[in-house]
Coordinates of C-alpha atoms in Angstrom, one line a residue:
M1 CA 37.8 16.9 38.4
G2 CA 36.7 13.5 39.3
V3 CA 37.7 9.3 38.7
T4 CA 37.9 6.8 36.2
F5 CA 37.4 3.3 37.3
N6 CA 40.4 0.9 35.2
V7 CA 38.7 -2.1 36.9
P8 CA 35.3 -3.2 38.2
L9 CA 33.9 -2.0 41.9
S10 CA 31.2 -2.8 44.2
I11 CA 30.3 -1.0 47.3
S12 CA 28.4 -2.8 49.8
G13 CA 27.2 0.3 52.2
T14 CA 27.2 3.9 51.3
L15 CA 28.1 5.5 48.7
T16 CA 28.0 9.4 48.9
M17 CA 28.8 11.6 45.8
T18 CA 29.8 15.1 47.4
S19 CA 32.1 16.0 43.8
G20 CA 33.6 15.7 40.8
I21 CA 33.0 12.6 38.4
I22 CA 32.8 9.0 38.4
N23 CA 33.8 7.7 34.9
T24 CA 32.2 4.4 34.5
S25 CA 32.8 1.8 31.8
N26 CA 31.1 -2.1 31.0
T27 CA 34.4 -3.2 31.7
S28 CA 35.2 -1.0 35.4
L29 CA 31.4 -0.8 35.7
L30 CA 30.6 0.9 39.2
S31 CA 28.5 -1.5 41.0
L32 CA 26.2 -0.3 44.8
G33 CA 24.7 -3.4 46.7
T34 CA 25.4 -7.1 46.9
S35 CA 23.4 -10.7 45.5
T36 CA 21.4 -10.0 49.0
I37 CA 21.6 -6.2 50.1
A38 CA 21.2 -3.4 48.6
G39 CA 23.4 -0.2 48.9
T40 CA 22.7 3.2 50.0
L41 CA 23.0 6.2 47.6
L42 CA 23.6 9.8 48.9
G43 CA 24.5 13.7 48.4
T44 CA 22.8 15.8 45.7
P45 CA 24.1 14.3 42.2
S46 CA 24.5 16.7 39.5
Y47 CA 25.9 18.3 36.2
T48 CA 29.3 18.4 38.5
N49 CA 28.7 15.6 40.5
M50 CA 27.3 12.1 38.1
I51 CA 28.1 9.0 36.7
K52 CA 29.3 9.2 33.4
G53 CA 29.5 5.7 31.9
P54 CA 27.4 2.8 33.2
F55 CA 26.2 1.8 37.0
A56 CA 24.4 -0.7 38.4
R57 CA 22.1 -0.9 41.9
T58 CA 20.8 -3.9 43.5
I59 CA 17.4 -3.3 43.6
A60 CA 15.2 -5.0 47.3
S61 CA 12.8 -8.3 46.4
G62 CA 9.4 -6.3 47.7
N63 CA 10.5 -3.3 45.7
T64 CA 7.3 -1.5 44.5
N65 CA 6.5 0.2 41.9
N66 CA 6.7 3.9 43.5
T67 CA 9.6 3.6 45.3
Y68 CA 12.3 5.2 42.4
I69 CA 15.6 3.6 42.6
L70 CA 18.2 6.8 41.1
F71 CA 20.8 6.2 38.6
P72 CA 22.5 9.7 38.8
V73 CA 24.6 8.9 35.0
G74 CA 25.1 11.3 31.9
K75 CA 27.3 11.9 29.3
T76 CA 28.2 15.0 28.4
G77 CA 25.6 16.8 30.8
Y78 CA 23.2 15.2 33.5
A79 CA 20.2 13.6 32.7
P80 CA 19.2 10.9 35.4
V81 CA 16.7 8.2 35.7
A82 CA 14.8 7.1 37.9
V83 CA 13.1 3.0 38.1
A84 CA 10.4 2.3 40.9
P85 CA 9.9 -2.1 39.6
S86 CA 7.8 -3.8 41.5
T87 CA 10.4 -6.6 42.1
T88 CA 9.6 -10.4 43.1
S89 CA 13.5 -11.3 44.4
V90 CA 16.0 -9.2 45.0
T91 CA 17.2 -7.7 41.4
V92 CA 19.8 -5.5 40.0
M93 CA 19.3 -2.9 37.7
K94 CA 22.2 -1.3 35.3
A95 CA 21.5 2.3 33.9
E96 CA 23.4 4.3 31.1
A97 CA 22.6 7.5 29.7
Y98 CA 23.7 8.1 25.8
D99 CA 24.4 11.6 24.0
S100 CA 22.5 10.5 20.8
N101 CA 19.3 8.1 20.2
I102 CA 20.0 5.8 17.0
G103 CA 16.1 4.0 18.1
T104 CA 13.6 3.5 15.7
Q105 CA 10.1 6.1 16.7
D106 CA 7.0 3.6 16.6
P107 CA 4.2 5.2 15.0
S108 CA 2.3 5.5 18.3
I109 CA 5.0 8.1 19.7
I110 CA 4.4 11.4 19.3
N111 CA 7.6 12.5 19.9
M112 CA 10.7 10.6 20.5
S113 CA 14.4 12.7 21.4
T114 CA 17.1 12.4 18.4
T115 CA 20.0 13.3 21.4
R116 CA 19.2 11.5 24.4
R117 CA 18.5 7.5 25.7
W118 CA 18.7 5.7 28.0
E119 CA 19.2 2.0 29.1
V120 CA 18.0 0.1 32.3
P121 CA 18.3 -3.8 31.5
I122 CA 17.7 -6.0 34.4
M123 CA 21.5 -8.2 35.4
S124 CA 19.6 -10.5 37.8
G125 CA 16.1 -11.0 39.6
S126 CA 12.7 -10.7 38.1
I127 CA 10.2 -7.6 38.4
T128 CA 6.3 -7.6 37.2
D129 CA 5.7 -3.7 36.7
L130 CA 8.0 -0.9 35.9
N131 CA 7.5 3.2 35.9
V132 CA 10.3 5.3 34.9
R133 CA 11.1 9.1 35.8
L134 CA 13.9 10.5 33.3
S135 CA 15.1 13.5 33.0
D136 CA 17.3 15.8 30.9
L137 CA 18.4 18.5 32.6

């Protein structure tokens, strides 16, 4: 059970995730926050309560690299990513999880998954540092 977006949707206040899958795409993007204010995410995301596709969030200026912002994303399974960027301006980041990894492994990387990858590009704003937490539940 869930909902599929056919157009972009921007939530300026609070997104409460209680049950169901939210299906999004790059042309039907779900965004939380405005160009000046970060929105609030509530609820307990899970395998049956996640965003399947890209999800954009506004991050306040002055965020530190120990204040994590959750992106409750996944594809066939819940694979959330949380980022803690040090921001110097209001910043918008978009996250998406994928069920394959087509990346090239750098020789310095000991192990890289072939069944999962995450992308978290900066859509606007700027950061000076970034910590990331990945999960493959």
